[in-house]
């Protein structure tokens, strides 16, 4: 069983991403308000291998106290030692590297441990909301910004070996299926690279 812990700010599409992978609406999603309030494990068996996707409440929903409560929920409901991959989810269509994103990355590092970044993937959602002609440059810039920040934070925690960047980068759109000329089944990526 490959265990994926899915984290990120509220509303970035973590639960929707799980639904995209599994091809059915198992995880509740919401357009207007913070949605996931508990940790849920979604087991899935396929001919490519068995995976478990762990959905978590989004951070930066309210105040610091709320974030800490959600992170404690993760700590109390997930055996972090068994996590094969952290999936950090962020929206591709944001034009700035926002302070809430920095706080989220800092808190994840402080509460879960810097080691979680050493086996991390970056998933950009809302890819279809970025015009085709900008998508590559936007992805490159956002990825660099996030990686630089994770690098700086984990350095403060003396992470050894040091963070070398995300192992896998994916762009997805959980709502629009026709945004890219070529797309690969995500399930095959999860089973093959984990
Ligand atoms: N256009 C577009 N909409 C998306 C995408 N992913 C999610 N959404 C929409 O964004 C809203 C929030 O999605 P959720 O999956 O509930 O987000 P979440 O990260 O699980 O949010 P929390 O549970 O509050 O942490 C929903 O209305 C989704 O339909 C995407 O890739 N593209
Ligand atoms: Mg959710």
PDB file of C-alpha atoms and ligand atoms in Angstrom:
ATOM      1  CA  UNK A   1       0.000   0.000   0.000  1.00  0.00           C
ATOM      2  CA  UNK A   2       1.311   3.433  -0.977  1.00  0.00           C
ATOM      3  CA  UNK A   3       0.167   6.197   1.349  1.00  0.00           C
ATOM      4  CA  UNK A   4      -0.285   9.740   0.061  1.00  0.00           C
ATOM      5  CA  UNK A   5      -0.909  12.592   2.490  1.00  0.00           C
ATOM      6  CA  UNK A   6      -2.673  15.446   0.701  1.00  0.00           C
ATOM      7  CA  UNK A   7      -2.206  18.911   2.181  1.00  0.00           C
ATOM      8  CA  UNK A   8      -2.581  22.570   1.243  1.00  0.00           C
ATOM      9  CA  UNK A   9      -4.747  25.612   1.896  1.00  0.00           C
ATOM     10  CA  UNK A  10      -8.520  25.503   1.980  1.00  0.00           C
ATOM     11  CA  UNK A  11     -10.237  25.554  -1.398  1.00  0.00           C
ATOM     12  CA  UNK A  12      -7.233  24.622  -3.523  1.00  0.00           C
ATOM     13  CA  UNK A  13      -8.979  21.418  -4.624  1.00  0.00           C
ATOM     14  CA  UNK A  14      -7.518  18.651  -2.425  1.00  0.00           C
ATOM     15  CA  UNK A  15     -10.781  16.717  -2.108  1.00  0.00           C
ATOM     16  CA  UNK A  16     -11.605  17.362  -5.771  1.00  0.00           C
ATOM     17  CA  UNK A  17      -8.193  15.972  -6.708  1.00  0.00           C
ATOM     18  CA  UNK A  18      -8.998  12.756  -4.838  1.00  0.00           C
ATOM     19  CA  UNK A  19     -12.288  12.538  -6.732  1.00  0.00           C
ATOM     20  CA  UNK A  20     -10.421  13.083 -10.011  1.00  0.00           C
ATOM     21  CA  UNK A  21      -7.966  10.307  -9.233  1.00  0.00           C
ATOM     22  CA  UNK A  22     -10.627   7.836  -8.135  1.00  0.00           C
ATOM     23  CA  UNK A  23     -13.034   8.867 -10.895  1.00  0.00           C
ATOM     24  CA  UNK A  24     -15.998   9.255  -8.549  1.00  0.00           C
ATOM     25  CA  UNK A  25     -17.229  11.872  -6.064  1.00  0.00           C
ATOM     26  CA  UNK A  26     -16.240  10.153  -2.829  1.00  0.00           C
ATOM     27  CA  UNK A  27     -14.827  13.224  -1.087  1.00  0.00           C
ATOM     28  CA  UNK A  28     -17.124  16.140  -0.329  1.00  0.00           C
ATOM     29  CA  UNK A  29     -16.181  19.442  -1.934  1.00  0.00           C
ATOM     30  CA  UNK A  30     -17.495  22.959  -1.617  1.00  0.00           C
ATOM     31  CA  UNK A  31     -17.363  26.076  -3.715  1.00  0.00           C
ATOM     32  CA  UNK A  32     -18.028  28.669  -1.040  1.00  0.00           C
ATOM     33  CA  UNK A  33     -16.837  27.481   2.335  1.00  0.00           C
ATOM     34  CA  UNK A  34     -14.087  25.453   3.950  1.00  0.00           C
ATOM     35  CA  UNK A  35     -15.270  21.918   3.534  1.00  0.00           C
ATOM     36  CA  UNK A  36     -13.162  19.034   4.812  1.00  0.00           C
ATOM     37  CA  UNK A  37     -13.103  19.036   8.607  1.00  0.00           C
ATOM     38  CA  UNK A  38     -11.790  15.577   9.350  1.00  0.00           C
ATOM     39  CA  UNK A  39      -9.005  13.326   8.146  1.00  0.00           C
ATOM     40  CA  UNK A  40     -10.276  10.693   5.753  1.00  0.00           C
ATOM     41  CA  UNK A  41      -8.418   7.755   4.270  1.00  0.00           C
ATOM     42  CA  UNK A  42      -9.494   6.623   0.798  1.00  0.00           C
ATOM     43  CA  UNK A  43      -8.170   3.169  -0.051  1.00  0.00           C
ATOM     44  CA  UNK A  44      -8.096   2.163  -3.661  1.00  0.00           C
ATOM     45  CA  UNK A  45      -7.082  -1.076  -5.300  1.00  0.00           C
ATOM     46  CA  UNK A  46      -6.152  -1.140  -8.935  1.00  0.00           C
ATOM     47  CA  UNK A  47      -4.194  -3.390 -11.266  1.00  0.00           C
ATOM     48  CA  UNK A  48      -1.388  -0.796 -10.960  1.00  0.00           C
ATOM     49  CA  UNK A  49      -1.140  -1.231  -7.205  1.00  0.00           C
ATOM     50  CA  UNK A  50      -2.888  -0.336  -3.971  1.00  0.00           C
ATOM     51  CA  UNK A  51      -2.942   3.269  -2.830  1.00  0.00           C
ATOM     52  CA  UNK A  52      -4.357   5.196   0.089  1.00  0.00           C
ATOM     53  CA  UNK A  53      -5.169   8.873  -0.380  1.00  0.00           C
ATOM     54  CA  UNK A  54      -5.464  10.801   2.859  1.00  0.00           C
ATOM     55  CA  UNK A  55      -7.605  13.938   2.678  1.00  0.00           C
ATOM     56  CA  UNK A  56      -6.988  16.666   5.248  1.00  0.00           C
ATOM     57  CA  UNK A  57      -8.684  19.937   6.235  1.00  0.00           C
ATOM     58  CA  UNK A  58      -7.327  22.931   4.355  1.00  0.00           C
ATOM     59  CA  UNK A  59      -5.103  25.376   6.166  1.00  0.00           C
ATOM     60  CA  UNK A  60      -5.340  29.201   6.141  1.00  0.00           C
ATOM     61  CA  UNK A  61      -9.100  28.926   6.607  1.00  0.00           C
ATOM     62  CA  UNK A  62      -9.363  31.133   9.651  1.00  0.00           C
ATOM     63  CA  UNK A  63      -6.759  31.904  12.303  1.00  0.00           C
ATOM     64  CA  UNK A  64      -3.593  30.289  13.566  1.00  0.00           C
ATOM     65  CA  UNK A  65      -5.484  28.396  16.264  1.00  0.00           C
ATOM     66  CA  UNK A  66      -7.654  26.739  13.634  1.00  0.00           C
ATOM     67  CA  UNK A  67      -4.576  25.723  11.606  1.00  0.00           C
ATOM     68  CA  UNK A  68      -2.942  24.241  14.698  1.00  0.00           C
ATOM     69  CA  UNK A  69      -6.107  22.233  15.456  1.00  0.00           C
ATOM     70  CA  UNK A  70      -6.146  20.829  11.927  1.00  0.00           C
ATOM     71  CA  UNK A  71      -2.455  19.956  12.092  1.00  0.00           C
ATOM     72  CA  UNK A  72      -2.996  18.228  15.440  1.00  0.00           C
ATOM     73  CA  UNK A  73      -5.794  16.246  13.783  1.00  0.00           C
ATOM     74  CA  UNK A  74      -3.308  15.070  11.166  1.00  0.00           C
ATOM     75  CA  UNK A  75      -0.725  14.159  13.798  1.00  0.00           C
ATOM     76  CA  UNK A  76      -3.308  12.215  15.820  1.00  0.00           C
ATOM     77  CA  UNK A  77      -4.908  10.387  12.887  1.00  0.00           C
ATOM     78  CA  UNK A  78      -2.017   9.695  10.556  1.00  0.00           C
ATOM     79  CA  UNK A  79       1.061   7.627  11.206  1.00  0.00           C
ATOM     80  CA  UNK A  80       3.520   9.964   9.482  1.00  0.00           C
ATOM     81  CA  UNK A  81       6.206   7.276   9.398  1.00  0.00           C
ATOM     82  CA  UNK A  82       4.046   5.279   6.984  1.00  0.00           C
ATOM     83  CA  UNK A  83       3.543   8.149   4.543  1.00  0.00           C
ATOM     84  CA  UNK A  84       5.314   7.433   1.273  1.00  0.00           C
ATOM     85  CA  UNK A  85       4.549  10.766  -0.345  1.00  0.00           C
ATOM     86  CA  UNK A  86       3.347  14.177   0.733  1.00  0.00           C
ATOM     87  CA  UNK A  87       1.225  15.806  -1.962  1.00  0.00           C
ATOM     88  CA  UNK A  88       1.293  19.562  -1.599  1.00  0.00           C
ATOM     89  CA  UNK A  89      -1.587  21.126  -3.521  1.00  0.00           C
ATOM     90  CA  UNK A  90      -1.645  24.719  -4.722  1.00  0.00           C
ATOM     91  CA  UNK A  91      -3.678  26.661  -7.284  1.00  0.00           C
ATOM     92  CA  UNK A  92      -1.889  27.443 -10.517  1.00  0.00           C
ATOM     93  CA  UNK A  93      -4.086  30.430 -11.262  1.00  0.00           C
ATOM     94  CA  UNK A  94      -2.870  32.519  -8.342  1.00  0.00           C
ATOM     95  CA  UNK A  95      -0.733  35.363  -9.510  1.00  0.00           C
ATOM     96  CA  UNK A  96       1.196  35.953  -6.297  1.00  0.00           C
ATOM     97  CA  UNK A  97       3.059  33.783  -3.831  1.00  0.00           C
ATOM     98  CA  UNK A  98       0.724  34.743  -1.026  1.00  0.00           C
ATOM     99  CA  UNK A  99       1.602  35.174   2.667  1.00  0.00           C
ATOM    100  CA  UNK A 100      -1.012  32.505   3.572  1.00  0.00           C
ATOM    101  CA  UNK A 101       0.866  30.033   1.434  1.00  0.00           C
ATOM    102  CA  UNK A 102       4.123  30.821   3.215  1.00  0.00           C
ATOM    103  CA  UNK A 103       2.449  30.460   6.598  1.00  0.00           C
ATOM    104  CA  UNK A 104       0.921  27.157   5.512  1.00  0.00           C
ATOM    105  CA  UNK A 105       4.299  25.766   4.420  1.00  0.00           C
ATOM    106  CA  UNK A 106       5.954  27.007   7.637  1.00  0.00           C
ATOM    107  CA  UNK A 107       3.275  25.442   9.839  1.00  0.00           C
ATOM    108  CA  UNK A 108       3.343  22.118   7.986  1.00  0.00           C
ATOM    109  CA  UNK A 109       7.095  22.013   8.488  1.00  0.00           C
ATOM    110  CA  UNK A 110       6.961  22.984  12.144  1.00  0.00           C
ATOM    111  CA  UNK A 111       4.150  20.598  13.132  1.00  0.00           C
ATOM    112  CA  UNK A 112       4.671  17.566  10.879  1.00  0.00           C
ATOM    113  CA  UNK A 113       8.461  17.769  10.675  1.00  0.00           C
ATOM    114  CA  UNK A 114      10.811  19.007   7.955  1.00  0.00           C
ATOM    115  CA  UNK A 115      11.386  15.412   6.784  1.00  0.00           C
ATOM    116  CA  UNK A 116       7.945  15.335   5.124  1.00  0.00           C
ATOM    117  CA  UNK A 117       9.280  17.496   2.287  1.00  0.00           C
ATOM    118  CA  UNK A 118      11.923  14.982   1.289  1.00  0.00           C
ATOM    119  CA  UNK A 119       9.361  12.826  -0.445  1.00  0.00           C
ATOM    120  CA  UNK A 120       7.009  15.480  -1.673  1.00  0.00           C
ATOM    121  CA  UNK A 121       5.090  16.073  -4.882  1.00  0.00           C
ATOM    122  CA  UNK A 122       3.666  19.367  -6.063  1.00  0.00           C
ATOM    123  CA  UNK A 123       0.204  19.362  -7.618  1.00  0.00           C
ATOM    124  CA  UNK A 124      -1.089  22.505  -9.287  1.00  0.00           C
ATOM    125  CA  UNK A 125      -4.872  22.598  -9.627  1.00  0.00           C
ATOM    126  CA  UNK A 126      -7.005  25.034 -11.660  1.00  0.00           C
ATOM    127  CA  UNK A 127      -4.594  24.561 -14.584  1.00  0.00           C
ATOM    128  CA  UNK A 128      -7.409  25.209 -17.048  1.00  0.00           C
ATOM    129  CA  UNK A 129      -7.904  28.679 -15.577  1.00  0.00           C
ATOM    130  CA  UNK A 130      -4.487  29.763 -16.862  1.00  0.00           C
ATOM    131  CA  UNK A 131      -4.357  30.597 -20.583  1.00  0.00           C
ATOM    132  CA  UNK A 132      -2.505  28.004 -22.687  1.00  0.00           C
ATOM    133  CA  UNK A 133       0.185  30.436 -23.746  1.00  0.00           C
ATOM    134  CA  UNK A 134       1.076  31.351 -20.134  1.00  0.00           C
ATOM    135  CA  UNK A 135       0.798  27.955 -18.520  1.00  0.00           C
ATOM    136  CA  UNK A 136       4.408  26.811 -18.815  1.00  0.00           C
ATOM    137  CA  UNK A 137       6.000  30.022 -17.579  1.00  0.00           C
ATOM    138  CA  UNK A 138       3.459  30.417 -14.776  1.00  0.00           C
ATOM    139  CA  UNK A 139       4.063  26.816 -13.644  1.00  0.00           C
ATOM    140  CA  UNK A 140       7.822  27.318 -13.717  1.00  0.00           C
ATOM    141  CA  UNK A 141       7.691  30.520 -11.668  1.00  0.00           C
ATOM    142  CA  UNK A 142       5.218  29.250  -9.092  1.00  0.00           C
ATOM    143  CA  UNK A 143       7.152  25.999  -8.680  1.00  0.00           C
ATOM    144  CA  UNK A 144      10.414  27.912  -8.192  1.00  0.00           C
ATOM    145  CA  UNK A 145       8.870  30.219  -5.601  1.00  0.00           C
ATOM    146  CA  UNK A 146       7.410  27.349  -3.611  1.00  0.00           C
ATOM    147  CA  UNK A 147      10.590  25.282  -3.844  1.00  0.00           C
ATOM    148  CA  UNK A 148      12.793  28.186  -2.773  1.00  0.00           C
ATOM    149  CA  UNK A 149      10.579  28.776   0.226  1.00  0.00           C
ATOM    150  CA  UNK A 150      10.522  25.097   1.253  1.00  0.00           C
ATOM    151  CA  UNK A 151      14.301  25.023   0.822  1.00  0.00           C
ATOM    152  CA  UNK A 152      14.777  28.045   3.099  1.00  0.00           C
ATOM    153  CA  UNK A 153      12.392  26.763   5.776  1.00  0.00           C
ATOM    154  CA  UNK A 154      13.809  23.238   5.867  1.00  0.00           C
ATOM    155  CA  UNK A 155      17.319  24.661   6.094  1.00  0.00           C
ATOM    156  CA  UNK A 156      16.277  26.346   9.335  1.00  0.00           C
ATOM    157  CA  UNK A 157      15.342  22.913  10.644  1.00  0.00           C
ATOM    158  CA  UNK A 158      18.676  21.422   9.478  1.00  0.00           C
ATOM    159  CA  UNK A 159      16.914  18.929   7.243  1.00  0.00           C
ATOM    160  CA  UNK A 160      19.419  16.274   6.209  1.00  0.00           C
ATOM    161  CA  UNK A 161      19.606  15.444   3.327  1.00  0.00           C
ATOM    162  CA  UNK A 162      18.548  18.908   2.278  1.00  0.00           C
ATOM    163  CA  UNK A 163      15.412  19.518   0.216  1.00  0.00           C
ATOM    164  CA  UNK A 164      16.222  19.002  -3.451  1.00  0.00           C
ATOM    165  CA  UNK A 165      12.912  20.042  -4.940  1.00  0.00           C
ATOM    166  CA  UNK A 166       9.654  18.232  -5.566  1.00  0.00           C
ATOM    167  CA  UNK A 167      10.062  14.706  -6.906  1.00  0.00           C
ATOM    168  CA  UNK A 168       7.025  14.921  -9.149  1.00  0.00           C
ATOM    169  CA  UNK A 169       5.197  17.971 -10.466  1.00  0.00           C
ATOM    170  CA  UNK A 170       1.691  17.661 -11.849  1.00  0.00           C
ATOM    171  CA  UNK A 171      -0.749  20.103 -13.354  1.00  0.00           C
ATOM    172  CA  UNK A 172      -4.384  19.143 -13.175  1.00  0.00           C
ATOM    173  CA  UNK A 173      -7.795  20.627 -13.536  1.00  0.00           C
ATOM    174  CA  UNK A 174     -10.417  18.866 -11.473  1.00  0.00           C
ATOM    175  CA  UNK A 175     -13.345  20.604 -13.121  1.00  0.00           C
ATOM    176  CA  UNK A 176     -12.486  21.069 -16.748  1.00  0.00           C
ATOM    177  CA  UNK A 177     -11.391  18.005 -18.689  1.00  0.00           C
ATOM    178  CA  UNK A 178     -10.509  19.761 -21.926  1.00  0.00           C
ATOM    179  CA  UNK A 179      -7.791  22.143 -20.898  1.00  0.00           C
ATOM    180  CA  UNK A 180      -4.736  20.310 -22.197  1.00  0.00           C
ATOM    181  CA  UNK A 181      -3.946  18.763 -25.526  1.00  0.00           C
ATOM    182  CA  UNK A 182      -2.327  15.763 -23.905  1.00  0.00           C
ATOM    183  CA  UNK A 183      -3.134  14.403 -20.510  1.00  0.00           C
ATOM    184  CA  UNK A 184      -1.923  11.364 -18.638  1.00  0.00           C
ATOM    185  CA  UNK A 185      -4.001   9.242 -16.294  1.00  0.00           C
ATOM    186  CA  UNK A 186      -3.004  10.359 -12.808  1.00  0.00           C
ATOM    187  CA  UNK A 187      -3.513   6.904 -11.401  1.00  0.00           C
ATOM    188  CA  UNK A 188      -0.645   5.574 -13.487  1.00  0.00           C
ATOM    189  CA  UNK A 189       1.648   8.304 -12.130  1.00  0.00           C
ATOM    190  CA  UNK A 190       0.704   7.509  -8.536  1.00  0.00           C
ATOM    191  CA  UNK A 191       1.279   3.806  -8.959  1.00  0.00           C
ATOM    192  CA  UNK A 192       4.462   4.098 -10.997  1.00  0.00           C
ATOM    193  CA  UNK A 193       6.435   6.783  -9.178  1.00  0.00           C
ATOM    194  CA  UNK A 194       5.573   6.153  -5.570  1.00  0.00           C
TER     195      UNK A 194
HETATM  196  N1  LIG B   1     -11.969  25.225 -12.084  1.00  0.00           N
HETATM  197  C1  LIG B   1     -11.524  24.387 -11.153  1.00  0.00           C
HETATM  198  N2  LIG B   1     -12.213  24.287  -9.992  1.00  0.00           N
HETATM  199  C2  LIG B   1     -11.731  23.429  -9.053  1.00  0.00           C
HETATM  200  C3  LIG B   1     -10.552  22.670  -9.244  1.00  0.00           C
HETATM  201  N3  LIG B   1     -10.332  21.934  -8.125  1.00  0.00           N
HETATM  202  C4  LIG B   1     -11.336  22.237  -7.288  1.00  0.00           C
HETATM  203  N4  LIG B   1     -12.181  23.129  -7.834  1.00  0.00           N
HETATM  204  C5  LIG B   1     -13.366  23.734  -7.196  1.00  0.00           C
HETATM  205  O1  LIG B   1     -12.907  24.471  -6.058  1.00  0.00           O
HETATM  206  C6  LIG B   1     -13.797  24.341  -4.971  1.00  0.00           C
HETATM  207  C7  LIG B   1     -13.040  23.805  -3.750  1.00  0.00           C
HETATM  208  O2  LIG B   1     -12.616  22.485  -4.005  1.00  0.00           O
HETATM  209  P1  LIG B   1     -12.377  21.440  -2.820  1.00  0.00           P
HETATM  210  O3  LIG B   1     -11.940  20.163  -3.470  1.00  0.00           O
HETATM  211  O4  LIG B   1     -13.544  21.391  -1.903  1.00  0.00           O
HETATM  212  O5  LIG B   1     -11.132  22.119  -2.077  1.00  0.00           O
HETATM  213  P2  LIG B   1     -10.340  21.590  -0.791  1.00  0.00           P
HETATM  214  O6  LIG B   1      -8.910  21.917  -0.978  1.00  0.00           O
HETATM  215  O7  LIG B   1     -10.671  20.162  -0.513  1.00  0.00           O
HETATM  216  O8  LIG B   1     -10.963  22.534   0.340  1.00  0.00           O
HETATM  217  P3  LIG B   1     -11.008  22.259   1.942  1.00  0.00           P
HETATM  218  O9  LIG B   1     -11.676  20.921   2.156  1.00  0.00           O
HETATM  219  O10 LIG B   1     -11.810  23.398   2.498  1.00  0.00           O
HETATM  220  O11 LIG B   1      -9.609  22.277   2.407  1.00  0.00           O
HETATM  221  C8  LIG B   1     -14.914  23.412  -5.460  1.00  0.00           C
HETATM  222  O12 LIG B   1     -15.994  24.233  -5.907  1.00  0.00           O
HETATM  223  C9  LIG B   1     -14.307  22.681  -6.640  1.00  0.00           C
HETATM  224  O13 LIG B   1     -15.261  22.290  -7.605  1.00  0.00           O
HETATM  225  C10 LIG B   1      -9.857  22.812 -10.488  1.00  0.00           C
HETATM  226  O14 LIG B   1      -8.824  22.167 -10.745  1.00  0.00           O
HETATM  227  N5  LIG B   1     -10.384  23.688 -11.387  1.00  0.00           N
HETATM  228 MG1  LIG B   2     -11.498  19.218   1.121  1.00  0.00          MG
END
